[in-house]
Each structure stands twice: as C-alpha cells, then as structure tokens.
XYZ file of C-alpha atoms in Angstrom:
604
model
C 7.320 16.662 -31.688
C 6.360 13.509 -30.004
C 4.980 10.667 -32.009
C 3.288 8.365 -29.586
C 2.653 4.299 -30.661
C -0.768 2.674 -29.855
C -0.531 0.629 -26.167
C -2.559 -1.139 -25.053
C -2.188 -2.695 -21.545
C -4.659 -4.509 -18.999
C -3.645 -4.744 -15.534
C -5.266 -7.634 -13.809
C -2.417 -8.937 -12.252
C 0.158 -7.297 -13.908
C 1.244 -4.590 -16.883
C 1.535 -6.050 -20.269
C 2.072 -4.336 -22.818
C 1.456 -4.995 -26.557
C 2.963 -1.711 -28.420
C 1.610 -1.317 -32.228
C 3.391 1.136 -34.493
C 1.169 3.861 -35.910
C 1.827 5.952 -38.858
C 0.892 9.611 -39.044
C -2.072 9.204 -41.383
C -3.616 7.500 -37.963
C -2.293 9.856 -35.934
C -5.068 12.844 -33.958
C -3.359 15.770 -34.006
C -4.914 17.165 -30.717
C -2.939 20.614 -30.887
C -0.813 22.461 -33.604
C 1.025 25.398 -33.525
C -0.475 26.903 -30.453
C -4.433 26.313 -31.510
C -6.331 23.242 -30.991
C -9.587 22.113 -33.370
C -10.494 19.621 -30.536
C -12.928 20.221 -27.312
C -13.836 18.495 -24.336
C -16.786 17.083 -23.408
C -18.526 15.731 -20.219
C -21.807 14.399 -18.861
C -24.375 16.909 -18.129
C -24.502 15.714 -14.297
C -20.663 15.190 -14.295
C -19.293 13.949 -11.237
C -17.069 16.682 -9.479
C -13.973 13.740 -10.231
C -14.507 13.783 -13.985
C -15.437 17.955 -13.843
C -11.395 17.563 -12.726
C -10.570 15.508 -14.954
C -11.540 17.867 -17.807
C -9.924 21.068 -15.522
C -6.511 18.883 -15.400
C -6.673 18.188 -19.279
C -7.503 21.501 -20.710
C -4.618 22.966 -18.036
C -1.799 20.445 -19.165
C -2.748 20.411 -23.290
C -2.430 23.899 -22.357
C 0.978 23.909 -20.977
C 2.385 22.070 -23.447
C 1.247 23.530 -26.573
C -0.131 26.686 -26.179
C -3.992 25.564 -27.650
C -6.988 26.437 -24.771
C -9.568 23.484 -25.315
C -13.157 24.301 -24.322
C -14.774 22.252 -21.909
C -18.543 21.838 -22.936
C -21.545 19.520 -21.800
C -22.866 16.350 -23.557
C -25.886 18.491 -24.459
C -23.887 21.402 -26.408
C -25.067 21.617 -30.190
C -23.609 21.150 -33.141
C -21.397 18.204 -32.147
C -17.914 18.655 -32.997
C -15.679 16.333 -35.671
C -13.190 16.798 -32.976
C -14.006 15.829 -29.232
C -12.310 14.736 -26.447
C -14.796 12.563 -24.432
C -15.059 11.993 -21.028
C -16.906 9.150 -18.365
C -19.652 7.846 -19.549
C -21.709 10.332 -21.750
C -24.804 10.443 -24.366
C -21.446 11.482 -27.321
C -19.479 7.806 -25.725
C -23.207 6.606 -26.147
C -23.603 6.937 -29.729
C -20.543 5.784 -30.676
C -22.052 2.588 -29.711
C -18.984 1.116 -27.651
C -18.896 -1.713 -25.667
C -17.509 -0.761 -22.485
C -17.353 -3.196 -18.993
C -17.902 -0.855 -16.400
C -17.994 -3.341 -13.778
C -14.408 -4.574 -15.178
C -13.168 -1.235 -14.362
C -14.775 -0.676 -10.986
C -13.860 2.186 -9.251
C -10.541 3.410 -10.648
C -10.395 1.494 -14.056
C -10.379 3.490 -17.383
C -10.020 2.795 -21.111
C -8.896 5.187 -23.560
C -10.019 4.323 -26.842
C -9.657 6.178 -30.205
C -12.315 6.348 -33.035
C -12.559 8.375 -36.267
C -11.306 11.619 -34.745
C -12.756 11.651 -31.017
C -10.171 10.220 -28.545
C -12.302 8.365 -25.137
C -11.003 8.625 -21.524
C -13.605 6.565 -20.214
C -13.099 4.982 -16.141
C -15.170 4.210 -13.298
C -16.553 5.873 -10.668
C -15.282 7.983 -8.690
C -11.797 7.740 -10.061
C -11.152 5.774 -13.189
C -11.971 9.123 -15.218
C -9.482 11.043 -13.370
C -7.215 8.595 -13.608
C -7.272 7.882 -17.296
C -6.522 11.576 -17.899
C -3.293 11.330 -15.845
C -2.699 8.082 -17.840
C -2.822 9.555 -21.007
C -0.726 12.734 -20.015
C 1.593 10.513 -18.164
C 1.842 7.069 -20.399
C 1.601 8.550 -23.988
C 2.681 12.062 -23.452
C 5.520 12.260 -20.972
C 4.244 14.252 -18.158
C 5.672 13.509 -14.891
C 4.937 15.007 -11.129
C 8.348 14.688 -9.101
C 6.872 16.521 -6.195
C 4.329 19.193 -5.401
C 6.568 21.914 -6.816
C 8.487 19.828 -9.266
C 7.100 18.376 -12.367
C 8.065 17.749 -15.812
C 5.165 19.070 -18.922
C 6.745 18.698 -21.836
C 6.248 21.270 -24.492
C 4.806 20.219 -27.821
C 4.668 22.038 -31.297
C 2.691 19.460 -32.626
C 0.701 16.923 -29.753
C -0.452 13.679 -31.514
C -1.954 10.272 -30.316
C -1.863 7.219 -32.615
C -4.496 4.671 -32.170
C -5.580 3.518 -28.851
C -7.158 0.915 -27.511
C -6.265 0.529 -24.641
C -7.586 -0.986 -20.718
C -6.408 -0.025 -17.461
C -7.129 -1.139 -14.368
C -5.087 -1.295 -11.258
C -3.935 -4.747 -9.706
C -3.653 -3.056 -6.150
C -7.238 -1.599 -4.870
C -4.775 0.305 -2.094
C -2.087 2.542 -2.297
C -0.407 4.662 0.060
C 3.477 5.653 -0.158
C 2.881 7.141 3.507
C 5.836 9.530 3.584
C 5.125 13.589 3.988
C 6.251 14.525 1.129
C 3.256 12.696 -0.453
C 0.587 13.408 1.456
C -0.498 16.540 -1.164
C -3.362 15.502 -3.150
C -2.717 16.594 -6.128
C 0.568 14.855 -6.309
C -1.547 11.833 -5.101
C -4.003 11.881 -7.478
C -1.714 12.716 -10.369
C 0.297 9.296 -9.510
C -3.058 7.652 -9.569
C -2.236 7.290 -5.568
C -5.582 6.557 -3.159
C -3.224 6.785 -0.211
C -5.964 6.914 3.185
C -3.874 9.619 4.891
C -3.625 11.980 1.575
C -5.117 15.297 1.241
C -7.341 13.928 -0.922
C -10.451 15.511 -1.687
C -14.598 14.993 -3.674
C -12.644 16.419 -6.954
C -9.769 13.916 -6.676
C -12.567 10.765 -6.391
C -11.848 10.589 -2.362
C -9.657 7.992 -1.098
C -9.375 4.601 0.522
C -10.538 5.488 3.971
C -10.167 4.349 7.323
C -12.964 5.291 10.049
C -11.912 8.024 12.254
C -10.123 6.705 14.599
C -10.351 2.938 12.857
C -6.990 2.930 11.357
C -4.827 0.388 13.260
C -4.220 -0.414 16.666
C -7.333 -0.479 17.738
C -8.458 -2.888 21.114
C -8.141 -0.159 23.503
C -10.401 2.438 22.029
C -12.396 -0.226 21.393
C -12.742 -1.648 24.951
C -10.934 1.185 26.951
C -9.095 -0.339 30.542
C -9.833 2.721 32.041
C -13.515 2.681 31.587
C -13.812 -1.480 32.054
C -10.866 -3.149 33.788
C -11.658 -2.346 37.685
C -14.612 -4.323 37.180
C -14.302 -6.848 34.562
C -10.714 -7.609 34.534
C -11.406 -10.398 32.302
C -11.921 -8.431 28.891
C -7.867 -8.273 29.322
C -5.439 -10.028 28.448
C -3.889 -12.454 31.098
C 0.241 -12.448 31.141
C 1.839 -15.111 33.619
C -1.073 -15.390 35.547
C -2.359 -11.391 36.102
C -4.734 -9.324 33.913
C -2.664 -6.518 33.237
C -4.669 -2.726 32.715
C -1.973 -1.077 31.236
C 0.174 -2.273 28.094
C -2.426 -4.825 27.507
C -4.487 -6.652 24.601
C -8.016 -7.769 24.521
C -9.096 -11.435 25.663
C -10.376 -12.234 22.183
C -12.586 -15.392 23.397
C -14.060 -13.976 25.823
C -17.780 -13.304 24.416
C -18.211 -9.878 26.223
C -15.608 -8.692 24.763
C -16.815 -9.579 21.186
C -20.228 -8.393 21.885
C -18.480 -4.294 22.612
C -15.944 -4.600 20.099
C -18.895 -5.475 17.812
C -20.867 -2.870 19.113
C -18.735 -0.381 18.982
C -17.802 -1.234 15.642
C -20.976 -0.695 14.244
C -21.660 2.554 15.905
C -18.367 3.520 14.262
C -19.713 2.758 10.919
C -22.923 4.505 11.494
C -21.103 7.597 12.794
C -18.804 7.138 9.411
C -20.921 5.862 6.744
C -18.012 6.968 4.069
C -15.377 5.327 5.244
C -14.460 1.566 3.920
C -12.705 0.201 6.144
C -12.577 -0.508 10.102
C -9.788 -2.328 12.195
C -9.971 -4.190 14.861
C -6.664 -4.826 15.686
C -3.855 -5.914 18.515
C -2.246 -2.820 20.074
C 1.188 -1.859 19.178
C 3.157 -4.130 21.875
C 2.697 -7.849 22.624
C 1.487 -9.457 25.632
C -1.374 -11.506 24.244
C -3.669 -13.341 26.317
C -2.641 -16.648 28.053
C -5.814 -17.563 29.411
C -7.062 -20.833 28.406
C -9.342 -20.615 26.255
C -7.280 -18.126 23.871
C -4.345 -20.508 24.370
C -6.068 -23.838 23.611
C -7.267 -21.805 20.327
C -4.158 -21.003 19.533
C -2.308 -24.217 19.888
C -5.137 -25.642 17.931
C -4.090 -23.130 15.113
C -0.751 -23.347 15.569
C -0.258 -19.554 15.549
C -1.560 -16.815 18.552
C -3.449 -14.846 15.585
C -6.005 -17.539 16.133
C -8.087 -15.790 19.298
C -7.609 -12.550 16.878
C -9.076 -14.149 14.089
C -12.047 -15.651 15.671
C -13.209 -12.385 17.076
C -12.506 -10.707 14.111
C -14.502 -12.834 11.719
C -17.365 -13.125 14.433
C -17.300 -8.662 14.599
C -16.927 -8.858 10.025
C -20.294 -11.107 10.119
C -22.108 -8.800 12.164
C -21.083 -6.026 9.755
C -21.615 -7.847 6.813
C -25.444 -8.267 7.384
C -25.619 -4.549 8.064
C -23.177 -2.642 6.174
C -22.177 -5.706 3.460
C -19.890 -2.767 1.500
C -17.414 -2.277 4.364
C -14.392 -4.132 5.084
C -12.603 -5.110 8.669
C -9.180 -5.214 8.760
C -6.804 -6.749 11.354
C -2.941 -6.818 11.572
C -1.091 -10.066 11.244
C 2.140 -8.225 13.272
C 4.775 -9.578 15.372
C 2.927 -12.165 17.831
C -0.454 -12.635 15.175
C 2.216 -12.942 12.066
C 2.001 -16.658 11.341
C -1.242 -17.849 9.335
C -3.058 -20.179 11.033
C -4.039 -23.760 10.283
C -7.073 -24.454 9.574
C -8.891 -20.637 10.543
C -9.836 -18.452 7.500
C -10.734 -14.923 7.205
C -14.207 -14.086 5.983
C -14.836 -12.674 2.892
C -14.823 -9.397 4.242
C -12.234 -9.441 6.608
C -8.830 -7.789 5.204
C -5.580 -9.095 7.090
C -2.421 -6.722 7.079
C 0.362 -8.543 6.779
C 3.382 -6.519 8.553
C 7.346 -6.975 7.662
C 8.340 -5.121 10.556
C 11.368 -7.500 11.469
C 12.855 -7.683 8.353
C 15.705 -6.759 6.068
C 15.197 -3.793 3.777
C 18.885 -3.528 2.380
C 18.161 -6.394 0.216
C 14.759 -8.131 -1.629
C 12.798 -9.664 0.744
C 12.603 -12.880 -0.914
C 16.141 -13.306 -2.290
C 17.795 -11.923 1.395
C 19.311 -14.985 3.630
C 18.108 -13.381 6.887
C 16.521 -16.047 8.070
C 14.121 -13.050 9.273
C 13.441 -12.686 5.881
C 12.784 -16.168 4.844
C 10.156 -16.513 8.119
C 8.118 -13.576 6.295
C 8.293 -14.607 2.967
C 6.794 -17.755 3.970
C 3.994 -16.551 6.479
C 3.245 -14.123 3.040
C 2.940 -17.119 0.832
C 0.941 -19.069 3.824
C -1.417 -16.297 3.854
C -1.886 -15.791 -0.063
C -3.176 -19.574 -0.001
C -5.816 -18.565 2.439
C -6.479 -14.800 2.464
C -9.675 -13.475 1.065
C -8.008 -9.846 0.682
C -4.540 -9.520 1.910
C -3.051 -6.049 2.244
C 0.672 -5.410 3.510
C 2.385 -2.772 6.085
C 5.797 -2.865 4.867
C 8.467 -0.246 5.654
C 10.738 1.995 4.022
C 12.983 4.095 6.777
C 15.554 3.937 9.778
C 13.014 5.184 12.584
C 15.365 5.922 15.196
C 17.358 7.689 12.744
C 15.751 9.492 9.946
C 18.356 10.964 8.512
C 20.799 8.445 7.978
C 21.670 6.837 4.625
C 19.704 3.858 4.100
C 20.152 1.526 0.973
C 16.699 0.568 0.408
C 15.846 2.540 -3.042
C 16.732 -0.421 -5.414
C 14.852 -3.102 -3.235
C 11.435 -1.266 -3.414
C 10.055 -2.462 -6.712
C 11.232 -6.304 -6.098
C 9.214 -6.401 -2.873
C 6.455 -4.621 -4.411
C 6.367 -7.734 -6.975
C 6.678 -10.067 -4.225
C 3.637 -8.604 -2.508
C 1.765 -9.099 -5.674
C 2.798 -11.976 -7.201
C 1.422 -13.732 -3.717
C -2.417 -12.241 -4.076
C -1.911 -9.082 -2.379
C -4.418 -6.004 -3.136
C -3.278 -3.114 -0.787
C -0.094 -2.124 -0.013
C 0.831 0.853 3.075
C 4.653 1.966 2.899
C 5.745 3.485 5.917
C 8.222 6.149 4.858
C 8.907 9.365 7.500
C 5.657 10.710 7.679
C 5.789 13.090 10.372
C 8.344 15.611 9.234
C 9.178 16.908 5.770
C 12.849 16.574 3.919
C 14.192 13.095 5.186
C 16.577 11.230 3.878
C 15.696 10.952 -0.192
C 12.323 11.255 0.795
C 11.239 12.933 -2.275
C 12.860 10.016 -4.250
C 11.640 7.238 -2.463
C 7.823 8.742 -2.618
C 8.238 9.061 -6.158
C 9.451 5.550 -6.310
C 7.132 3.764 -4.352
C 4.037 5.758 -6.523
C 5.617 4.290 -9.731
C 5.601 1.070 -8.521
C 2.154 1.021 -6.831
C 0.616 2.004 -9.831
C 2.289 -0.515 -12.160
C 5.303 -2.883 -10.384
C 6.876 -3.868 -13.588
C 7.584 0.067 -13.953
C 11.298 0.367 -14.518
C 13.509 0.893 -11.284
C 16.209 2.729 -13.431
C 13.909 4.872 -15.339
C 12.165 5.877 -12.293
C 14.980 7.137 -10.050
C 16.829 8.989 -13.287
C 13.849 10.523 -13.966
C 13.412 11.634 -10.977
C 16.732 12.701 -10.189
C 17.319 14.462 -13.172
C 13.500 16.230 -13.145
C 14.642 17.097 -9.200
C 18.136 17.758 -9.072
C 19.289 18.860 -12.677
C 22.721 19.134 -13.451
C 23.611 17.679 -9.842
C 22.058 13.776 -10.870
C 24.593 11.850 -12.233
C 26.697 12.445 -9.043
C 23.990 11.736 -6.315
C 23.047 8.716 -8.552
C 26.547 7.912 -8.238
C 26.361 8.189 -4.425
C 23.046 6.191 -4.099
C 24.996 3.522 -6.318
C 27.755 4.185 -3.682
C 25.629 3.203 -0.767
C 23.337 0.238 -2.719
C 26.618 -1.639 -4.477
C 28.532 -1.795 -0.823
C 25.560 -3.943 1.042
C 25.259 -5.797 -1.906
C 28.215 -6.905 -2.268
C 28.511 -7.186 1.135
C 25.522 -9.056 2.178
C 25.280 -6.123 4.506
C 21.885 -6.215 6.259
C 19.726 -3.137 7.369
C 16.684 -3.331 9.668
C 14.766 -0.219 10.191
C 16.495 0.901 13.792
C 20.074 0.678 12.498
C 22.149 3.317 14.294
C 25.239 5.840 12.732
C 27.874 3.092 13.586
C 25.851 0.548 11.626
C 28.992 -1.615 9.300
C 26.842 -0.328 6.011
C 28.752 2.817 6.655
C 32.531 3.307 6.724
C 34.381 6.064 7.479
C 35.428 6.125 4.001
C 32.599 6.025 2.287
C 30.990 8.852 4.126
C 34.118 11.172 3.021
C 33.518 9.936 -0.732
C 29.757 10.681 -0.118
C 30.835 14.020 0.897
C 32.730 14.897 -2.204
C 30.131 13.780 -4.379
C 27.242 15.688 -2.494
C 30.024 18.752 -2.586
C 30.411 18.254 -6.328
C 26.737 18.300 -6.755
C 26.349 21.385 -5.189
C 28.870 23.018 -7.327
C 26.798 21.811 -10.550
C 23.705 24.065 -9.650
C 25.156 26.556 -7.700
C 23.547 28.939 -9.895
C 20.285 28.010 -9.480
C 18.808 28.423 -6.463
C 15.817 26.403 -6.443
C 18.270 23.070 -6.790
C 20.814 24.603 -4.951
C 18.375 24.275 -1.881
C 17.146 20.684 -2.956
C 20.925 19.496 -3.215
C 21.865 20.712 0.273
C 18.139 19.366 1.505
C 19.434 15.953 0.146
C 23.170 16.051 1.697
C 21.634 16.367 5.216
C 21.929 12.984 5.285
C 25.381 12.269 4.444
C 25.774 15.224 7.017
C 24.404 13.823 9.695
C 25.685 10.248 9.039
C 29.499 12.180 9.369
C 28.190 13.698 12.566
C 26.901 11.059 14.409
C 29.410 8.598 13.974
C 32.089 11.229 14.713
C 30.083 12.448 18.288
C 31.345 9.657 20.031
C 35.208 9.995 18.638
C 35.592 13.463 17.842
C 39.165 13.257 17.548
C 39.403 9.856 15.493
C 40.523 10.969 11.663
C 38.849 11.262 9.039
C 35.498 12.073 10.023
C 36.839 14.096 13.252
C 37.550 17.097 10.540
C 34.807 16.569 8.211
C 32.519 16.780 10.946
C 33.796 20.167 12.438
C 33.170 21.466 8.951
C 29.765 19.956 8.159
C 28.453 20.698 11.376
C 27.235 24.387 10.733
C 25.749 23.810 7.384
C 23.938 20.583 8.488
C 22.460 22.661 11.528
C 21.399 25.717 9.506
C 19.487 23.131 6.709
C 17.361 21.890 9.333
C 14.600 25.346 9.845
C 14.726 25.465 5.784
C 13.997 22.332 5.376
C 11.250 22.231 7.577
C 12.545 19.672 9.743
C 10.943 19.230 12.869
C 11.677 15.619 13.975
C 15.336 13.564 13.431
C 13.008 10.516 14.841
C 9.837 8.663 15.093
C 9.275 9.221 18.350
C 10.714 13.043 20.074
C 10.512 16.310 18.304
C 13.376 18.171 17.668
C 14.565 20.846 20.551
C 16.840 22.569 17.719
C 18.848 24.773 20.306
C 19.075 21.461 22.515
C 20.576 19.019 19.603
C 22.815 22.264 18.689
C 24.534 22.503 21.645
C 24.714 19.072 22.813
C 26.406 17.936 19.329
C 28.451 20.821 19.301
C 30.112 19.851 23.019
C 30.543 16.119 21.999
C 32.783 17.925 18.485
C 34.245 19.985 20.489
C 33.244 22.584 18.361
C 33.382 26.322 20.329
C 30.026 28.068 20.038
C-alpha cells in the first residue's frame, strides 16, 4: 500500500512544495481489494480533453487495483457519497468552491479534496487532462518511460490524503523534439504540448505553428524565384550585390514589409487554429548591408535590429486582426545580440538560439567564452522581452550516434532559461530517426524538467533507467557517469558537431564502455524485450569504437574491439529502426557496410 501526504504546490515561477502529513482517518480510500465505492463524473457537454481525462483515470485506477470506476454525467441521479469530479461541473458547483479559472488558463489544474469527493479541476483545453496525469503521476507513482515502457504501480489498497493543491505550468511551451517523443500519448501523459507531437482534440491539441510558419521563414514568405528578376531590392545586399540564392530579406525596405505582412495574414486566415507564425531569417547568414538596414543596425548596436523592426511592424498588423496570435522571430547567429534601445511588441515572441555553445557543461557555469556571450545576450533579452522562448540543443548532428555527455547539464540550463523570464522552451534532440544515442533517456529527461525544473536530475535518470533497462541500470548508469565525470573533470568541452576523435573520448574509455555495455547485456539476457533495448543503447559505444578505429585500423586497442563490434553494431541498425547516422543524408545501409568494413579491413 501507498500512503500518499497532502502537497500542495503552485508553479508560477517555480515548484514549491509544502508537504503536510496526513493520517489515515483523512485518508479516501479510492479502491480496496479489487472494488472501488467511488465514480467519475463529468460535465454533460464535456470537452473531448476532459471525456480523456476520465478514459485515462478509470484505465490506470484500473490497472493498479483491479476496481472498474464508472464514468457518469453531471446529470446522473442519486448523487454518489463517493465521486471523483472532473472540469468544471454542476457536482464542483455545489460544493461551492472558489476556483480562479483565469489563474489556471489553459493547462492549469487544482486537485482539491472535500468530505469524500476528490476534484481534478484545470483549464481549458488541457488543465483537466493534465491534472489527471498529475495525480497518477505526483501522488501515485505512475511513470511513462516511453510509448511501450511505463511503470503503474499495483495497489491493494489506493488512498489520497488531503489535497489542496494548485498547478500551473511556468513554461506555456514545451517540446523535447526528439522521435522518440513525438507519440501523443507519451506527450500528453508528461503534460508535454510539444508543436510537432502527435497530438490530437482528445489530448487538448498542442502549441501550434502555422503550416508552414514554423521557422525559417523569409523565403516562403517573399520567394526569389517569384520576385528577385524584377525587384532585386526585397534581397539582401552582400558586398555590394543582391544575391537570389542563399539570401535574407531587406527588412527596411517597405515592400517587403507590406508581402511579408500580407502573406502573413493570409496564413492566419488559411490557419485560424494555429498560435503562432514566424517570420524569421533563413538558416544561413548574409544579412543585408544596404544602408538603411545597416544604419539601423549600428543604431541598435546588434543586426537583429532591421529584423525587429519588420517584425514588430508585421505583429501590429496582426494584432488588430487576429489579437490571440503570436509572431515569433529567431534571435540566431547574426540577430543573437538584443538590441539597444528596440523592443518587441507585446505579441511578438523572440527565440533565443544557443546554437554555438557548449553542452558538456551548464551553460552558465561553462568558461567558453561562447558560453558566457549567450548567457549574457539571454539575460539582455529577459530585461526586454515581452515573451522569450529558447531553441536550445541536445545532440552531436553530424554524428548521432556518438556518446555525448550532455544528460546531467539538461536540468541546470533548463533553470537558467527560466530563472531569466523565459516561457517556451524547443530542445532539439534527433528527431528524424528513431533509437539514437540515449534518446529514450534524454526525452524522458527533458519532459521531467519541462514540466517542473526543480524535478530531481538523479531521480529522473534512475527511474528511468531502471523502469527501461532493468537489471542492466546500475552498469549503464555507471557508464553515463563514465562519460559525464571525464569532461568534468576535464573541462572537456562538446559543441554539437564534435566528431569520433573528439579528446572527450579515449581509447580507453571506449574499451571500459564496452565491458560495461557487455556486462549489461549479460544481466537481461533472459529477457528479450531489454535484451533488445540494451543492445539499442550500446550502438553508441559501438559506433564511437568504430569510427575512431576507421582511420587506424591497426592501432591497438580499438583495432580488435572494432573487428568484433562491427557485425553486431551493423545488424542493430534495421531493428532499431535506424534510418539516418546524421542530420543531414539518409543512411545507404549496404553503402556504410561496405565502406566501413574496407577501412577495418574486415573480409566480407
């Protein structure tokens, strides 16, 4: 049995808790023995989110003790002693609570006990939802690794103590944007709005993007094909030429404002659910040098200033049409710095990008002076930003497969983002093949922390690992330890293109990797199901061993170890669904075969 303590928590800005001890004269019992006295109740016109919500409870009360709750409407007569109720019905009504539904907006919830009815209570479209998973998760210990890995606990006795208790999220975004977590289910369980999710009407929807609108966005929305041959002046100038191809927009000039406006609104009127729209710099630099976007910008003191402009001009326009949708541009690269005086409109959302960064260590403890440069263009724009989201970035892109020591840095820049006024966070993870390096973990991760950042690092990778990998955790959280203590100690740093012969890998290390991920397979090698996650999760060490060892086949010890790992690295990859080793190129399977095999010298 599992005696739960009253919580209660607000997140504003962050998680506090302020745990009460309750004894078990307070205590619902919710389900006994395999039966349950209690039902569950929702609005007549329930929303198809909180018809969910009360699918999701009945299935996991179910699953962990047995008991099948009926689901009934506000209207169904006699009223029960014992009801579970859900969003905001006539049964929440006469209990006469006070409730702030605008507090919890759209994914805010309270769960709130009184006489024998327990509340799950949240905003539209999600906060009901939500507060289910809260409750399952928070007081009752249900966890959802994966899509096919979970943890329901099983109860002979399920119990709640008093609650009274407010939730609402300090980030209005969330997106761990890996594969592994693009199920919505699994998104929706982690209390995850991520915009490229499978998220559908019963999970509440999602934090969405107009098609098309998600970043990156000049040339579709003044195309050079269709515009430069005769007004080469809507493109960016570069040393004296307007370049057509490769090129940004000439923010100042008012043309150009008048289509990007244009076509911004006729996006919004072809997408009336979406939120948000960018208008944003393509994904290269040459910025315009003409003078008037150059005088703006050394006015500003930063080349985001021509961006900006154009951008707040293309949010008013919106605003006095469409005042509940956002615009979003990037600050990325060349638009990075804030500027001086300039200031995003109230419905303008800048993305704040860490692309040249550090990831082996916190971003705002690491003495990169990359790192330092971002941390203060973060902190320049949390003084001025009305709504500051961030892109930040959580692989090796050009290789991703290869160990990368970045697990016990996600929750401190998580808080960083936070504690400096930002409300949406985007982590790119691999998110165009399944099975990457720790994938599974890092998704898992990143969720926890999304949700709630002061959510314990520890607890969330041995949870995970353990829930994942079974017997086989303690040794492949020895081998993450492995990897993380050597670039701390170190002060080894790790951008995201770091190649095989990067110095956070030694020769060494990779052979003790190797005997760890060995030992780990021979603590579940009679169970298939981790079996085939271990050897998913070894890839990497496998491919680390290969790589460095292609261009000195003969150099000891990797020269062996790679002769050996080769054939059980390349028959992972179909089973693992593994399509890309890359950003950019899909894999040619036969191809990589064949050409790593010659460079081993291995005989086909």
């Amino acid at each position: 049995m599992l005696r739960t303590s009253t919580t209660t928590f607000f997140v504003l800005a962050t998680f506090v808790l302020f745990p009460m001890q309750s004894s078990p004269a307070q205590e619902l019992v919710i389900a006994e023995n395999g039966k349950s006295e209690y039902c569950i109740v929702i609005p007549e016109q329930a929303s198809e989110p909180v018809r969910h919500a009360a699918d999701e409870l009945a299935r996991f009360i179910g699953e962990m003790t047995g008991a099948n709750l009926p689901i009934r409407t506000e209207n169904f007569q006699p009223a029960a002693e014992c009801e579970i109720l859900l969003g905001n019905n006539k049964r929440l009504q006469e209990l006469g609570l006070e409730i702030d539904w605008a507090k919890l907006g759209k994914e805010g919830y309270t769960l709130k006990t009184v006489n024998k009815k327990l509340v799950i209570a949240g905003g539209e479209p999600r906060g009901t939802l939500y507060g289910v998973y809260g409750l399952l998760e928070d007081h009752w210990g249900c966890r959802w690794f994966t899509p096919d890995c979970s943890r329901i606990p099983r109860y002979d006795r399920l119990v709640i103590g008093p609650l009274d208790e407010t939730v609402v999220p300090v980030l209005e975004y969330r997106e761990p944007f890996t594969y592994d977590c693009f199920d919505g289910d699994w998104c929706a369980r982690n209390r995850m709005n991520s915009s490229s999710a499978r998220l559908g009407p019963q999970h509440g929807g999602k934090v969405r993007f107009g098609a098309g609108f998600f970043v990156h966005t000049f040339d579709r929305l003044v195309p050079p094909e269709k515009y430069f041959d005769e007004h080469p002046e809507y493109f960016a100038l570069v040393k004296g030429k307007r370049l057509k191809t490769r090129t940004q927009l000439c923010c100042t000039n008012e043309d150009v404002i008048r289509l990007v406006t244009e076509g911004i609104l006729k996006a919004i009127e072809n997408d009336s659910e979406a939120f948000v729209f960018s208008v944003s710099q393509n994904d290269w630099y040459n910025y315009c040098e003409c003078e008037n976007c150059q005088a703006l910008a050394k006015a500003e003191e930063s080349q985001i200033a021509p961006v900006l402009q154009m951008v707040n001009r293309v949010a008013e326009a919106v605003e006095k049409r469409y005042p509940d949708k956002a615009i979003e541009t990037l600050a990325y690269q060349w638009t990075r710095k804030p500027p001086k005086t300039m200031r995003p409109r109230p419905n303008v959302i800048i993305r704040l990008c860490s692309i040249e960064c550090c990831f082996s260590h916190p971003l705002a403890t690491c003495d990169l002076p990359a790192n330092r440069a971002f941390v203060e263009d973060l902190q320049g724009w949390a003084k001025i930003g009305n709504r500051l989201w961030v892109w930040d970035y959580v692989t090796d892109f050009r290789h991703y497969y290869l160990p990368f020591p970045n697990q016990r840095v996600r929750n401190d820049n998580i808080k960083l983002f936070v504690a400096n006024n930002v409300k949406g966070i985007f982590e790119q993870d691999t998110y165009n093949t399944p099975n990457s390096e720790l994938a599974a973990l890092g998704g898992y991760m990143t969720a926890k922390f999304l949700w709630n950042p002061d959510y314990d690092e520890n607890l969330a990778m041995n949870e995970f690992l353990e829930g994942y990998y079974g017997a086989a955790a303690p040794l492949i959280r020895k081998y993450i330890d492995l990897l993380h203590d050597r670039v701390e100690k170190e002060n080894i740093h790790c951008s995201i293109w770091i190649p095989p012969t990067h110095n956070h890998l030694t020769d060494e290390l990779l052979v003790e990797a190797d005997q760890l991920w060995q030992a780990a397979e021979e603590a579940v090698k009679d169970d298939p199901t981790l079996l085939k996650r271990v050897r998913i999760g070894r890839m990497s060490v496998d491919y680390a061993i290969l790589e460095r060892a292609r261009t000195a086949p003969d150099k000891e010890p990797l020269g062996s170890l790679a002769k050996v790992r080769f054939q059980p690295f390349i028959d992972m990859i179909q089973p693992a669904g593994v399509t890309r080793l890359n950003e950019w190129n899909p894999l040619n399977l036969d191809e990589y075969r064949t050409k790593l095999a010659s460079a081993l010298r291995i005989k086909p």
